Amino acid sequence: MVVFIKIVQLLLCLSLLVIVHEFGHFIAAKIFKVRVEKFYLFFNPKFSILRAKKFNDKWHFKFFSKNIVNERPKLDEYGNQMTDSKGRMIYEQIPIEELSDDNWMKYPETTEWGIGWVPLGGYVKIAGMIDESMDMEQMKNEPQHYEFRSKPAWQRLIIMLGGIIMNIVAAMVIYIGLLAAYGEAYLPTDNVKYGITVDSLGYEMGLRTGDKILSIDNNKVESFYKIPEEILLEQASTIQVLRDGEKVNVTIPQETMGKIVKAQELFMSPRIPFNVGGFSEDSPAKIAGIEVNDRIIGINHNYMDFFDEYKPELQKYANQDIIVSVIRNNDTLDYPVHLSEEALLGVFVTASGVFDFAEKNYSFFEAVPAGCAKAFTGIGSYLKQLKLLFSPEVKAYESVGSFITIGSIFPGTWDWQAFWQLTAFISIILAIMNLLPIPALDGGHVIFTLYEMITRRKPSDKFLEYAQIIGMLLIFALFALAMWNDITRFIIK
């Protein structure tokens, strides 16, 4: 069920953002009177799940239908089928006036809307543009006034930037709505009263369990969960902590930066007491009578204050009987518990009620500038992350991830607030990634258009065709690398 919920959230998120992105291209093209032939969610090689088009003042729909091709076998003057030098049949486009009134291809001036069957994105097919459809037959004809290639360079530039702009606008709108509806809550660093727990990576960085974070490079970080981001994005060199009552300056080994990027979990977390939040199936602690909201305080009368202290202690008593001491409603109770060979109590710990969170509520008019600022802060942070991928400590190719990586960041239970937070963040990622100067992406088309505007020389259609092919091959290669990384990261390991 958890995996299913993650998949549904991922598909819904990407579907919404693809529609938003392609609508940006669509509306910009319409403003400049460029014909948009198709608008599709997902790709539709050979056939489509849904196709819809309005003509003769009526909407027409087709479900699970083959894609329409407006062509027929080309005949010679004697009525024989023509073939090329390799014996392949030659086809020609059917003149519009010869098509029947119910033929969708007779109305190229109206957009065909549809849903494809390959859930890897979506597209708009703009007349007179070399795109992923690779429709080169259209480019052989004389340019028409309604085609993309006939428009001034500045208009074509705006059309290509339309999707990116809409993704940024979408992030702003989502953040505005979230701030207005939920406000903003965060854990102040000063309120992490028990200090931190660290894993092996945190230990390698020089941190120790029980440290209280004071500052990063002598700059205080207000929100505790922003500390890892601050260390990474600002390439911090020191962390100031309070350790055993004394201020200690921890120097961060630079070789750990790459390990932080690749780590699937945070290298530190707030230190918390062992408060029982729930139980696993066949939990030894639950069978013994321990209840939710109990606070576990000791094993065999060896009393410990924090959750992180219990795992090494429990390992001493695998497959043995122990006494677990708990506090319940100010009473101290002892329960005999038989541990399994894994030496686990089968208890989920909770931090609920342990820390005081700071909260800020926004009116709608206060949320507008705050939401816009949050979106631009997100853009800046992601640009810094991209820069970080090319640092010597980080192997960029190991950090590439596909839909599996994206899907894994969604929660296993449905949470609308978390869903929209992630959707806004992914919208920013899509905007930036599409702006990369790679042929076949919006950024590649933007580069070619800027080159034309500066030099007054337009790249040839043949050059754009080859660039599109190279760009698509590069994207497929990156996608294959991302899938391989995910398979080795989540499945094999």
PDB file of C-alpha atoms in Angstrom, residues 66 135 162 202 213 316 343 360 412 432 484:
ATOM      1  CA  LYS A  66      -4.690   4.512 -33.498  1.00  0.00           C
ATOM      2  CA  ASP A 135       8.047  15.817 -38.340  1.00  0.00           C
ATOM      3  CA  GLY A 162       6.612  29.752 -21.761  1.00  0.00           C
ATOM      4  CA  GLY A 202      28.101  12.613  11.063  1.00  0.00           C
ATOM      5  CA  ILE A 213      24.540  22.984  17.215  1.00  0.00           C
ATOM      6  CA  LYS A 316      23.506  -7.712  24.520  1.00  0.00           C
ATOM      7  CA  ALA A 343      17.064  -8.073  19.775  1.00  0.00           C
ATOM      8  CA  LYS A 360       3.907  31.783  11.682  1.00  0.00           C
ATOM      9  CA  GLY A 412       3.963   6.664   2.417  1.00  0.00           C
ATOM     10  CA  ILE A 432      15.649  24.653 -14.167  1.00  0.00           C
ATOM     11  CA  TRP A 484      20.558   2.187 -13.573  1.00  0.00           C
TER      12      TRP A 484
END
